[in-house]
Coordinates of C-alpha atoms in Angstrom, one line a residue:
Chain A
M7 CA -0.1 0.0 -0.1
E8 CA 2.9 2.2 0.8
N9 CA 4.5 1.5 -2.3
L10 CA 1.3 2.3 -4.4
A11 CA 1.3 5.8 -2.5
H12 CA 5.0 6.3 -3.5
L13 CA 4.2 5.3 -6.9
F14 CA 2.1 8.6 -7.5
S15 CA 4.3 10.7 -5.4
M16 CA 5.9 13.7 -6.9
D17 CA 9.3 12.2 -6.4
M18 CA 8.3 9.2 -8.9
V19 CA 7.1 11.8 -11.3
M20 CA 10.2 13.6 -11.2
V21 CA 12.4 10.5 -11.7
T22 CA 10.0 9.4 -14.5
L23 CA 10.4 12.7 -16.1
R24 CA 14.1 12.5 -15.8
M25 CA 14.4 9.0 -17.3
A26 CA 12.1 10.3 -20.2
I27 CA 14.3 12.9 -21.3
P28 CA 16.6 11.0 -23.6
L29 CA 13.8 9.3 -24.9
I30 CA 11.7 12.5 -25.5
L31 CA 14.6 14.1 -27.2
A32 CA 15.3 11.2 -29.5
S33 CA 11.7 10.5 -30.5
I34 CA 11.3 14.3 -31.3
G35 CA 14.1 13.9 -33.7
S36 CA 12.7 10.7 -35.2
V37 CA 9.4 12.2 -35.7
I38 CA 11.0 15.2 -37.5
C39 CA 12.9 12.5 -39.8
E40 CA 9.8 10.4 -40.4
R41 CA 7.6 13.4 -41.1
S42 CA 10.0 14.2 -44.0
G43 CA 9.5 10.8 -45.4
I44 CA 12.7 9.0 -44.3
I45 CA 12.6 6.0 -42.1
N46 CA 15.4 6.3 -39.4
L47 CA 16.2 2.9 -37.8
G48 CA 19.7 4.2 -37.0
I49 CA 18.5 6.0 -33.9
E50 CA 20.3 3.8 -31.7
G51 CA 23.6 4.3 -33.5
M52 CA 23.2 8.2 -33.5
M53 CA 22.4 8.1 -29.6
L54 CA 25.6 6.0 -29.0
M55 CA 27.7 8.5 -30.9
G56 CA 26.3 11.2 -29.0
A57 CA 27.0 9.5 -25.7
I58 CA 30.5 9.0 -26.7
G59 CA 30.8 12.2 -28.1
A60 CA 29.9 13.9 -24.8
V61 CA 32.4 11.9 -22.9
M62 CA 34.9 12.6 -25.7
G63 CA 34.5 16.3 -25.4
G64 CA 34.5 16.4 -21.7
T65 CA 37.7 14.5 -20.9
A66 CA 39.8 13.8 -23.8
F67 CA 39.9 17.2 -25.3
T68 CA 38.7 19.6 -22.6
S69 CA 37.5 19.4 -19.2
V70 CA 34.2 21.4 -19.9
P71 CA 31.3 19.2 -19.9
W72 CA 29.4 21.6 -22.1
L73 CA 31.9 21.2 -24.8
G74 CA 31.1 17.5 -24.7
V75 CA 27.6 18.2 -25.2
A76 CA 28.4 20.2 -28.3
L77 CA 30.5 17.3 -29.7
A78 CA 27.8 15.1 -29.2
I79 CA 25.5 17.2 -31.2
I80 CA 28.1 17.3 -33.6
M81 CA 28.7 13.6 -34.0
G82 CA 25.0 12.9 -34.0
G83 CA 24.5 15.4 -36.9
L84 CA 27.4 13.7 -38.8
F85 CA 25.8 10.5 -38.5
G86 CA 22.6 11.9 -39.5
L87 CA 24.2 13.5 -42.6
L88 CA 25.5 9.9 -43.5
H89 CA 22.1 8.5 -43.2
A90 CA 20.7 11.5 -45.3
V91 CA 23.3 11.4 -48.0
L92 CA 22.9 7.5 -48.3
C93 CA 19.0 7.6 -48.5
I94 CA 18.6 10.9 -50.3
K95 CA 21.4 11.1 -52.8
Y96 CA 22.2 7.3 -53.3
H97 CA 18.6 6.0 -52.7
T98 CA 19.7 3.5 -50.3
N99 CA 17.2 1.1 -48.7
Q100 CA 16.4 3.2 -45.7
A101 CA 16.0 0.4 -43.3
V102 CA 19.1 -1.4 -44.3
S103 CA 21.1 2.0 -44.0
G104 CA 19.6 2.6 -40.4
V105 CA 20.7 -1.0 -39.3
G106 CA 24.1 -0.5 -40.9
I107 CA 24.5 2.7 -39.1
N108 CA 23.7 1.0 -35.7
I109 CA 26.1 -1.7 -36.5
F110 CA 28.9 0.7 -37.6
A111 CA 28.3 3.2 -34.5
S112 CA 28.5 0.2 -32.1
G113 CA 31.7 -1.0 -33.4
L114 CA 33.2 2.6 -33.8
T115 CA 32.3 3.5 -30.4
L116 CA 33.9 0.6 -28.9
V117 CA 36.9 1.2 -31.1
L118 CA 37.1 4.7 -29.9
C119 CA 37.1 3.5 -26.3
K120 CA 40.1 1.4 -26.9
V121 CA 41.9 4.0 -28.9
I122 CA 41.3 6.9 -26.7
W123 CA 41.1 5.5 -23.1
N124 CA 42.8 2.2 -24.0
K125 CA 39.9 0.3 -22.3
E126 CA 37.5 -2.4 -23.7
G127 CA 34.0 -0.8 -23.6
L128 CA 34.5 1.7 -21.0
S129 CA 35.6 5.3 -20.8
E130 CA 37.0 7.4 -18.3
E131 CA 34.9 9.2 -16.0
V132 CA 34.1 12.8 -17.0
A133 CA 32.6 15.8 -15.0
Q134 CA 28.7 15.7 -15.1
I135 CA 26.5 18.7 -16.1
P136 CA 25.7 20.1 -12.8
T137 CA 22.0 20.6 -11.7
I138 CA 20.5 23.7 -11.2
T139 CA 17.8 25.1 -9.0
I140 CA 15.6 28.2 -9.9
P141 CA 15.5 30.3 -6.8
G142 CA 11.9 31.7 -7.0
L143 CA 10.2 29.1 -8.7
S144 CA 11.3 26.2 -6.6
K145 CA 9.5 27.5 -3.6
I146 CA 6.1 26.6 -5.1
P147 CA 4.7 24.0 -3.1
V148 CA 3.9 21.1 -5.3
L149 CA 5.4 22.1 -8.8
G150 CA 8.4 23.5 -7.0
A151 CA 10.1 20.2 -7.4
L152 CA 10.1 20.8 -11.2
F153 CA 12.7 23.6 -10.6
T154 CA 14.6 22.2 -7.8
N155 CA 17.8 20.4 -8.4
Q156 CA 17.1 19.5 -11.8
S157 CA 19.4 19.0 -14.8
P158 CA 19.2 21.9 -17.5
Y159 CA 18.5 19.2 -19.8
L160 CA 15.1 19.1 -18.6
Y161 CA 14.2 22.6 -19.4
I162 CA 16.1 22.4 -22.7
T163 CA 14.0 19.2 -23.6
L164 CA 10.6 20.9 -22.6
F165 CA 11.6 23.9 -24.7
I166 CA 12.5 21.7 -27.8
V167 CA 9.2 19.9 -27.3
F168 CA 7.6 23.1 -27.6
I169 CA 9.4 24.6 -30.3
S170 CA 9.0 21.6 -32.4
W171 CA 5.4 21.4 -31.8
Y172 CA 5.0 25.0 -32.8
I173 CA 7.2 24.8 -35.9
M174 CA 5.7 21.6 -37.0
F175 CA 2.0 22.7 -36.7
K176 CA 2.0 26.4 -36.6
T177 CA 4.5 27.5 -39.2
K178 CA 4.7 27.3 -43.0
A179 CA 8.0 25.3 -42.9
G180 CA 6.4 22.7 -40.8
L181 CA 3.4 22.3 -43.0
R182 CA 5.7 21.9 -45.9
L183 CA 7.5 19.3 -44.0
R184 CA 4.5 17.3 -43.4
T185 CA 3.4 17.5 -46.9
I186 CA 6.7 16.2 -47.9
G187 CA 6.1 13.2 -45.7
D188 CA 2.5 12.5 -47.0
H189 CA 2.9 13.3 -50.7
P190 CA 6.4 14.3 -51.8
K191 CA 5.5 14.7 -55.3
A192 CA 2.5 17.2 -54.5
A193 CA 4.9 18.9 -52.4
A194 CA 7.7 19.1 -55.2
T195 CA 4.8 20.3 -57.8
A196 CA 4.1 23.2 -55.3
G197 CA 7.6 24.4 -55.5
V198 CA 9.0 22.9 -52.1
N199 CA 12.6 21.9 -52.1
V200 CA 12.0 18.3 -51.0
K201 CA 15.7 17.3 -50.9
K202 CA 16.7 20.3 -48.8
Y203 CA 13.7 19.7 -46.3
R204 CA 14.8 16.1 -46.0
Y205 CA 18.5 16.7 -45.5
V206 CA 17.7 19.4 -42.8
S207 CA 15.1 17.0 -41.1
V208 CA 17.6 14.0 -41.0
I209 CA 20.5 16.0 -39.8
L210 CA 18.2 17.5 -37.2
C211 CA 17.2 14.1 -36.0
G212 CA 20.9 13.1 -35.7
M213 CA 21.5 16.1 -33.6
L214 CA 18.6 15.5 -31.3
C215 CA 19.6 11.7 -30.8
G216 CA 23.1 12.9 -30.2
L217 CA 22.0 15.1 -27.5
A218 CA 19.8 12.3 -26.3
G219 CA 22.8 10.1 -26.1
S220 CA 24.7 12.7 -24.4
Y221 CA 22.2 12.9 -21.5
L222 CA 22.9 9.2 -20.8
S223 CA 26.5 9.4 -20.5
I224 CA 27.1 12.8 -19.0
V225 CA 24.1 13.4 -16.9
Q226 CA 22.7 10.0 -15.8
S227 CA 26.2 8.6 -15.2
N228 CA 29.6 10.1 -15.8
L229 CA 31.0 7.9 -18.3
F230 CA 30.5 5.8 -21.6
V231 CA 29.8 2.2 -21.2
K232 CA 29.4 -0.4 -24.0
E233 CA 26.0 -0.5 -25.5
M234 CA 24.9 2.3 -23.2
V235 CA 21.7 3.1 -25.2
A236 CA 20.5 -0.4 -24.4
G237 CA 17.7 -0.7 -27.0
R238 CA 16.1 2.6 -26.3
G239 CA 16.2 3.4 -29.9
D240 CA 13.7 0.4 -30.7
I241 CA 11.3 1.5 -28.1
L242 CA 11.1 4.9 -30.0
R243 CA 9.8 3.4 -33.0
W244 CA 6.5 2.8 -31.5
Q245 CA 6.5 6.4 -30.0
Q246 CA 6.9 8.3 -33.2
R247 CA 4.1 6.4 -35.1
S248 CA 1.7 7.3 -32.7
S249 CA 2.3 10.9 -33.0
E250 CA 1.7 10.9 -36.8
D251 CA -1.8 12.0 -36.4
G252 CA -1.8 13.6 -32.9
I253 CA 0.2 16.3 -31.3
L254 CA 3.7 16.2 -30.0
W255 CA 2.4 16.7 -26.5
D256 CA 0.5 13.5 -26.6
H257 CA 3.6 11.8 -27.7
S258 CA 5.7 13.1 -25.1
L259 CA 3.2 12.1 -22.6
Q260 CA 3.3 8.6 -23.8
V261 CA 7.1 8.4 -23.3
F262 CA 6.2 9.6 -19.9
C263 CA 3.9 6.9 -19.3
L264 CA 6.3 4.4 -20.7
H265 CA 8.7 5.3 -18.0
F266 CA 6.2 5.5 -15.4
H267 CA 5.7 1.6 -16.2
R268 CA 9.3 1.1 -15.9
Q269 CA 9.3 2.8 -12.5
L270 CA 6.7 0.0 -11.5
E271 CA 9.5 -2.5 -11.7
L272 CA 11.7 -0.8 -9.5
Chain B
M26 CA 17.0 -12.9 -80.9
E27 CA 14.8 -11.9 -78.2
K28 CA 15.3 -14.6 -75.9
Q29 CA 18.9 -14.1 -76.1
T30 CA 18.8 -10.6 -75.1
V31 CA 16.7 -11.3 -72.2
K32 CA 19.1 -14.1 -71.0
K33 CA 22.2 -11.6 -71.5
Q34 CA 20.4 -9.2 -69.2
K35 CA 19.8 -11.6 -66.6
V36 CA 23.4 -12.7 -66.5
F37 CA 24.6 -9.0 -66.7
L38 CA 22.4 -7.9 -63.7
S39 CA 23.8 -10.7 -61.6
L40 CA 27.5 -9.8 -62.6
E41 CA 26.9 -6.3 -61.8
Q42 CA 25.5 -7.3 -58.4
L43 CA 28.5 -9.3 -57.7
Y44 CA 30.7 -6.4 -58.6
L45 CA 28.7 -4.2 -56.3
S46 CA 29.1 -6.8 -53.4
I47 CA 32.9 -7.1 -54.0
F48 CA 33.4 -3.4 -54.4
A49 CA 31.3 -2.9 -51.2
I50 CA 33.6 -5.1 -49.3
I51 CA 37.0 -3.8 -50.8
L52 CA 35.7 -0.3 -50.1
S53 CA 34.8 -1.3 -46.5
L54 CA 38.2 -3.1 -46.1
L55 CA 40.0 0.1 -47.3
I56 CA 38.0 2.4 -44.8
T57 CA 38.6 -0.1 -41.9
A58 CA 42.3 0.0 -42.9
L59 CA 42.3 3.8 -42.8
I60 CA 40.6 3.9 -39.4
M61 CA 43.3 1.3 -38.2
L62 CA 46.2 3.5 -39.4
V63 CA 44.5 6.8 -37.9
S64 CA 43.6 5.2 -34.6
G65 CA 46.8 3.4 -33.6
G66 CA 49.2 3.3 -36.3
E67 CA 48.5 -0.5 -36.7
N68 CA 49.7 -1.8 -40.0
P69 CA 46.4 -3.1 -41.5
I70 CA 48.1 -5.4 -43.7
N71 CA 49.3 -7.4 -40.6
A72 CA 45.8 -7.0 -39.1
F73 CA 44.1 -8.6 -42.2
Q74 CA 46.7 -11.2 -42.4
A75 CA 46.0 -12.3 -38.8
L76 CA 42.2 -12.0 -39.6
L77 CA 42.8 -14.5 -42.4
A78 CA 45.1 -16.8 -40.3
G79 CA 42.8 -16.7 -37.4
A80 CA 39.8 -17.7 -39.5
L81 CA 41.3 -20.1 -42.0
G82 CA 44.8 -20.8 -40.7
S83 CA 44.2 -24.6 -39.6
K84 CA 41.6 -27.3 -39.3
T85 CA 40.2 -26.2 -35.9
A86 CA 40.1 -22.4 -37.3
I87 CA 38.1 -23.5 -40.4
A88 CA 35.7 -25.5 -38.2
T89 CA 35.4 -22.7 -36.0
T90 CA 34.8 -20.4 -38.9
L91 CA 32.2 -22.7 -40.6
G92 CA 30.4 -23.0 -37.0
K93 CA 30.1 -19.2 -36.9
T94 CA 28.8 -19.1 -40.6
V95 CA 25.9 -21.6 -39.9
P96 CA 23.6 -19.3 -37.8
L97 CA 24.2 -16.6 -40.2
L98 CA 23.4 -18.8 -43.0
F99 CA 20.0 -19.7 -41.6
V100 CA 19.1 -16.1 -40.6
G101 CA 20.5 -14.8 -43.9
M102 CA 18.2 -17.1 -45.8
A103 CA 15.2 -16.3 -43.6
C104 CA 16.0 -12.4 -44.5
A105 CA 16.6 -13.1 -48.2
F106 CA 13.4 -15.2 -48.5
S107 CA 11.4 -12.4 -47.2
N108 CA 13.2 -9.9 -49.1
K109 CA 12.3 -11.7 -52.4
A110 CA 8.6 -11.1 -51.7
G111 CA 9.5 -7.3 -50.9
L112 CA 9.0 -7.9 -47.2
F113 CA 11.4 -6.9 -44.5
N114 CA 11.8 -9.5 -41.9
I115 CA 13.6 -7.6 -39.1
G116 CA 12.0 -10.0 -36.6
C117 CA 14.5 -12.6 -37.0
E118 CA 16.1 -12.0 -33.6
G119 CA 12.7 -12.7 -31.7
Q120 CA 12.1 -15.7 -34.1
L121 CA 15.4 -17.3 -33.4
Y122 CA 14.9 -16.9 -29.6
I123 CA 11.5 -18.3 -29.7
G124 CA 12.4 -21.1 -31.8
A125 CA 15.3 -22.1 -29.6
L126 CA 13.1 -21.8 -26.6
T127 CA 10.4 -24.0 -27.8
A128 CA 12.8 -26.5 -29.4
T129 CA 14.7 -26.8 -26.1
A130 CA 11.6 -27.1 -24.1
T131 CA 10.3 -30.0 -26.5
A132 CA 13.6 -31.7 -26.0
L133 CA 13.3 -31.4 -22.3
A134 CA 9.9 -32.9 -22.3
M135 CA 11.0 -35.7 -24.5
Q136 CA 13.8 -37.1 -22.4
G137 CA 13.6 -40.8 -21.5
G138 CA 15.0 -43.0 -23.9
L139 CA 13.3 -41.9 -27.1
P140 CA 15.0 -42.4 -30.2
R141 CA 17.4 -39.7 -31.1
F142 CA 16.1 -39.0 -34.5
L143 CA 12.6 -38.5 -33.1
V144 CA 13.5 -36.3 -30.5
I145 CA 15.6 -34.0 -32.9
L146 CA 13.0 -34.1 -35.7
V147 CA 10.1 -33.1 -33.2
S148 CA 12.1 -30.5 -31.4
F149 CA 13.1 -28.9 -34.8
L150 CA 9.6 -29.0 -36.0
T151 CA 8.2 -27.2 -32.9
G152 CA 11.0 -24.5 -33.1
M153 CA 10.1 -24.0 -36.6
M154 CA 6.3 -23.9 -35.8
S155 CA 6.9 -21.3 -33.2
G156 CA 8.9 -19.1 -35.5
A157 CA 6.4 -19.5 -38.2
L158 CA 3.6 -18.5 -35.8
V159 CA 5.5 -15.2 -34.9
G160 CA 6.3 -14.5 -38.4
G161 CA 2.9 -15.3 -39.6
F162 CA 1.3 -13.0 -37.1
N163 CA 3.7 -10.2 -38.3
G164 CA 2.6 -10.9 -42.0
L165 CA -1.1 -11.2 -40.9
L166 CA -0.9 -7.6 -39.5
K167 CA 0.8 -6.4 -42.7
A168 CA -1.6 -8.2 -45.0
K169 CA -4.9 -7.2 -43.3
L170 CA -4.3 -4.0 -41.6
N171 CA -1.4 -2.7 -43.5
I172 CA 0.6 -2.1 -40.5
N173 CA 4.4 -1.7 -41.2
E174 CA 6.0 -5.1 -40.6
V175 CA 9.1 -3.5 -39.4
L176 CA 7.5 -1.9 -36.2
V177 CA 5.4 -4.9 -35.5
A178 CA 8.7 -7.1 -35.8
I179 CA 10.8 -5.0 -33.6
M180 CA 8.2 -5.0 -31.0
L181 CA 7.7 -8.9 -31.2
N182 CA 11.4 -9.1 -30.9
Y183 CA 11.4 -7.6 -27.5
I184 CA 8.2 -9.8 -26.4
M185 CA 9.8 -12.9 -27.4
K186 CA 13.2 -12.1 -26.3
F187 CA 11.9 -11.2 -22.7
F188 CA 9.6 -14.0 -22.6
A189 CA 12.3 -16.5 -23.3
S190 CA 14.5 -14.7 -20.8
Y191 CA 11.6 -15.0 -18.2
C192 CA 11.4 -18.6 -18.9
V193 CA 14.9 -19.3 -18.1
H194 CA 15.0 -17.1 -15.2
G195 CA 11.9 -18.9 -13.7
P196 CA 9.9 -21.9 -15.1
M197 CA 12.8 -23.5 -17.2
K198 CA 15.6 -22.5 -15.2
D199 CA 18.3 -25.1 -14.5
P200 CA 18.3 -25.5 -10.8
K201 CA 21.9 -26.9 -10.7
S202 CA 23.4 -23.6 -12.5
K203 CA 23.8 -20.0 -11.4
V204 CA 23.8 -19.0 -14.9
M205 CA 20.3 -18.0 -16.6
Q206 CA 19.9 -21.2 -18.7
S207 CA 17.9 -24.1 -19.2
P208 CA 18.8 -27.5 -18.3
S209 CA 20.9 -29.4 -20.8
I210 CA 18.9 -31.4 -23.3
G211 CA 21.5 -34.1 -23.0
Q212 CA 24.5 -34.9 -25.1
E213 CA 22.7 -37.7 -27.0
Y214 CA 20.1 -35.5 -28.5
M215 CA 22.5 -32.8 -29.8
L216 CA 23.4 -32.7 -33.4
T217 CA 26.8 -34.5 -34.6
K218 CA 29.8 -32.6 -34.7
I219 CA 31.4 -32.8 -38.1
L220 CA 35.1 -32.2 -36.7
P221 CA 35.2 -33.5 -32.9
K222 CA 35.9 -30.9 -30.3
S223 CA 34.7 -28.1 -32.6
Q224 CA 31.5 -26.3 -33.0
L225 CA 31.0 -27.4 -36.5
T226 CA 28.0 -29.7 -36.6
T227 CA 25.6 -31.3 -39.2
A228 CA 23.8 -28.1 -39.0
L229 CA 26.0 -26.9 -41.8
I230 CA 24.7 -29.7 -44.1
L231 CA 21.2 -28.9 -43.1
G232 CA 21.7 -25.2 -44.2
L233 CA 23.3 -26.0 -47.3
I234 CA 20.2 -28.4 -48.2
L235 CA 18.0 -25.7 -47.2
A236 CA 19.5 -23.3 -49.5
A237 CA 19.4 -25.6 -52.3
L238 CA 15.7 -26.2 -51.6
L239 CA 15.0 -22.4 -51.3
Y240 CA 16.7 -21.9 -54.8
V241 CA 14.6 -24.6 -56.2
F242 CA 11.5 -23.3 -54.6
I243 CA 11.9 -19.5 -55.5
N244 CA 13.1 -20.2 -58.9
K245 CA 11.2 -23.3 -60.2
T246 CA 8.0 -23.5 -58.5
G247 CA 4.7 -21.7 -59.1
A248 CA 4.5 -20.5 -55.5
G249 CA 8.1 -19.1 -55.7
F250 CA 7.2 -17.4 -58.8
A251 CA 4.0 -16.0 -57.0
L252 CA 6.5 -14.8 -54.2
R253 CA 8.8 -13.1 -56.6
A254 CA 5.9 -11.5 -58.5
V255 CA 4.7 -10.0 -55.2
G256 CA 8.1 -8.6 -54.5
E257 CA 8.7 -7.1 -57.8
N258 CA 5.2 -5.4 -58.4
G259 CA 2.6 -6.2 -56.0
S260 CA -0.3 -4.7 -57.8
A261 CA 0.5 -6.4 -61.0
A262 CA 0.7 -9.7 -59.1
Q263 CA -2.7 -9.1 -57.7
A264 CA -4.2 -8.1 -61.1
A265 CA -2.8 -11.6 -62.2
G266 CA -4.9 -13.2 -59.5
I267 CA -2.1 -13.9 -57.0
S268 CA -3.5 -13.7 -53.6
M269 CA -1.5 -10.9 -51.8
V270 CA -2.7 -11.7 -48.3
K271 CA -1.9 -15.4 -48.6
T272 CA 1.5 -14.8 -50.2
V273 CA 2.4 -12.3 -47.4
I274 CA 1.4 -14.2 -44.5
I275 CA 2.8 -17.6 -45.9
T276 CA 6.1 -15.8 -46.8
M277 CA 6.5 -14.1 -43.5
A278 CA 5.6 -17.4 -41.7
A279 CA 8.2 -19.3 -43.8
S280 CA 10.9 -16.7 -43.0
G281 CA 10.0 -17.0 -39.4
A282 CA 10.6 -20.7 -39.6
I283 CA 13.9 -20.4 -41.1
A284 CA 15.0 -17.8 -38.8
A285 CA 13.8 -19.9 -35.7
L286 CA 16.2 -22.7 -37.1
T287 CA 18.9 -20.4 -36.5
G288 CA 18.3 -20.5 -32.6
V289 CA 17.5 -24.1 -32.8
T290 CA 20.8 -25.0 -34.5
E291 CA 22.7 -23.0 -31.9
V292 CA 21.1 -25.0 -29.1
F293 CA 21.3 -28.3 -30.6
G294 CA 24.6 -27.7 -32.0
K295 CA 26.7 -25.6 -29.7
T296 CA 25.4 -25.3 -26.1
G297 CA 22.8 -27.9 -25.6
K298 CA 20.9 -25.7 -23.5
F299 CA 18.9 -22.4 -23.8
V300 CA 21.1 -19.6 -22.6
D301 CA 19.6 -16.3 -21.8
G302 CA 20.6 -13.8 -24.3
F303 CA 22.8 -16.0 -26.6
S304 CA 22.3 -14.3 -29.7
P305 CA 25.0 -11.6 -30.7
G306 CA 22.6 -9.7 -32.8
Y307 CA 22.1 -12.5 -35.3
G308 CA 18.9 -11.1 -36.4
F309 CA 20.3 -8.0 -37.6
T310 CA 23.5 -9.4 -39.1
G311 CA 21.2 -11.6 -41.0
I312 CA 19.7 -8.6 -43.0
A313 CA 23.3 -7.7 -44.0
V314 CA 23.9 -11.0 -45.0
A315 CA 20.9 -11.2 -47.0
V316 CA 21.4 -7.7 -48.7
L317 CA 25.2 -8.6 -49.4
G318 CA 24.1 -11.8 -50.7
N319 CA 21.6 -10.1 -53.1
N320 CA 18.9 -12.4 -51.6
H321 CA 20.2 -15.3 -53.6
P322 CA 20.8 -18.4 -51.9
V323 CA 24.4 -18.8 -53.2
G324 CA 25.1 -15.1 -52.3
V325 CA 23.7 -15.8 -48.9
I326 CA 26.1 -18.8 -48.5
L327 CA 29.1 -16.7 -49.6
S328 CA 28.2 -13.6 -47.4
A329 CA 27.5 -15.7 -44.4
L330 CA 30.8 -17.3 -45.0
L331 CA 32.4 -13.9 -45.3
F332 CA 31.0 -12.6 -41.9
G333 CA 31.8 -16.0 -40.2
I334 CA 35.5 -15.4 -41.4
L335 CA 35.1 -11.9 -39.9
E336 CA 33.8 -13.1 -36.6
S337 CA 36.2 -16.0 -36.1
G338 CA 39.3 -14.2 -37.3
A339 CA 38.5 -11.1 -34.9
M340 CA 40.0 -12.7 -31.9
T341 CA 43.3 -13.5 -33.6
M342 CA 43.4 -10.1 -35.1
S343 CA 43.3 -8.5 -31.9
Y344 CA 45.9 -10.8 -30.3
V345 CA 48.6 -10.3 -32.9
A346 CA 48.0 -7.0 -34.4
G347 CA 46.5 -5.3 -31.3
V348 CA 43.5 -4.1 -32.8
S349 CA 40.1 -4.0 -31.1
T350 CA 37.8 -6.6 -31.8
S351 CA 35.2 -4.2 -32.3
M352 CA 36.9 -3.2 -35.6
I353 CA 35.0 -6.1 -37.1
K354 CA 31.6 -4.6 -36.2
V355 CA 32.9 -1.3 -37.9
M356 CA 33.8 -3.4 -41.0
Q357 CA 30.4 -5.2 -41.0
G358 CA 28.6 -2.0 -40.6
L359 CA 30.5 -0.3 -43.4
V360 CA 29.8 -3.4 -45.8
I361 CA 26.2 -3.1 -44.9
L362 CA 26.2 0.6 -45.7
F363 CA 28.1 0.2 -48.9
V364 CA 26.4 -2.8 -50.3
A365 CA 23.0 -1.3 -49.8
T366 CA 23.9 1.6 -52.0
P367 CA 23.8 0.6 -55.7
E368 CA 24.0 4.1 -56.8
L369 CA 27.3 4.4 -55.4
V370 CA 28.8 1.8 -57.6
A371 CA 27.1 3.4 -60.6
F372 CA 28.4 6.8 -59.5
M373 CA 32.0 5.5 -59.2
K374 CA 31.5 3.8 -62.8
R375 CA 30.4 7.0 -64.3
R376 CA 33.4 8.9 -62.7
R377 CA 35.6 6.5 -64.2
A378 CA 34.1 6.8 -67.6
K379 CA 34.7 10.4 -67.6

């Protein structure tokens, strides 16, 4: 009975929200990508590269964790570019390209571990992104927990969710993106540069997945471990489909619920 | 005159595909070599020599290589079979787990002096059936409700994998062992080893026979024709009277059954028990094998062999040349990316023509 009460406590909500952050980021990335008509099965690979990028930037090259985050985004974006070039320019089978990227990234991250830190599948520890507390807002009775001692990622994520919803559904660019996904030929006839939009979407997806991966290695823990992403990429596949007809909010809520369920196991 | 031209086209197409596959392999070898050089100053020639020596250097080595080829052969054929019908079976991972689980459970239930042939036959059949059910379910959802088979398959993978895991954590767990695995099915019910003390069993022969059967089925039977027709042009096939629903379901079911054999032969050939999480991602490598082999049984055999060589030579390569074993994964990933990009070859050709 006590457990049940705990399940619905603010604590649990917070933990769930925290654990959902990488999922939310990556799934927004993949929604953007899919809306432009490119299937991205390589989410896991891009997240892995982001995870290792964050640690690389944080230890090997500098000791400022935020630079690690920047590197994570860059590396995720590069892999996004790879997927984009393969699928858009060379008409590769998108699913195969995604799977190939996953395997490639899986191997590459381990090779990097060996080469940079001379360890098999484990990196050195890196400084984490510190948590912050917003002074005024944290005094609010219940919601205050939302502003106390949270990683900045939380706010960044919420911001990204809002912004991508806005752009996707309230701007011309978003409308064009959705049209490309549904009827690329109609969009092209209307004068929309289909290729450009697709490139941007896929690279953006890579960047967001990179950011998501960086959360895993630089916030949730402080190093990179072999196969860190642990299949989170696959779970996202379901998430992104359900947002096709709905709003991104619904979608984030679903990620939230998914993690809620995970908490049940704990 | 016309007949001759058509024949020439066919041969040309397969030659071009062969070029593509070889080109993809060479390109990924080059890039892997580049990565080796950049990352450690390791001499890539040394590394590749060690790789080949480790994979093919002795009788035991060859046996190990072939032993690693076998599961890839089965899963590659499963993916190739469904690819021919234009369907993507990404659910091989789950299918091989459930196949292995059911086959193990059957063998465990049939302990007690039954003839070896019977036990093996029935276990294999139950394994295949469970894979067929999972695959067929995926096919059903695709055929009737037009749900993307990739999504369903990925979700089913998780369901099957965790269900099997649950079984060996609890109901099917070996009480005598600390590891999460089932009790052994008994030495007498395992497949015969071709080379003693190696991991190579008669499963190889089974695989080769299956490849031959698949070739005959796909290319020489009416049903195989229907499959190919659906793969090349679904609407034309439907207009010609071929039942899409039936074809899709049966194809996915058959693909699932073959994928299940991957798991079954692993249990019956290598370990004799169902070990939790025994698959190092065979399901996904299978896709690569199928694509590299251009979905043709012979191609699949060759590319499974290539991957087998890579896997079994990786250890030696890392001892001798100090290269990380994960370099193999990098190479595999690159091969997949390159071979899935036919336009890349055309692009290269055009550049050379200039």
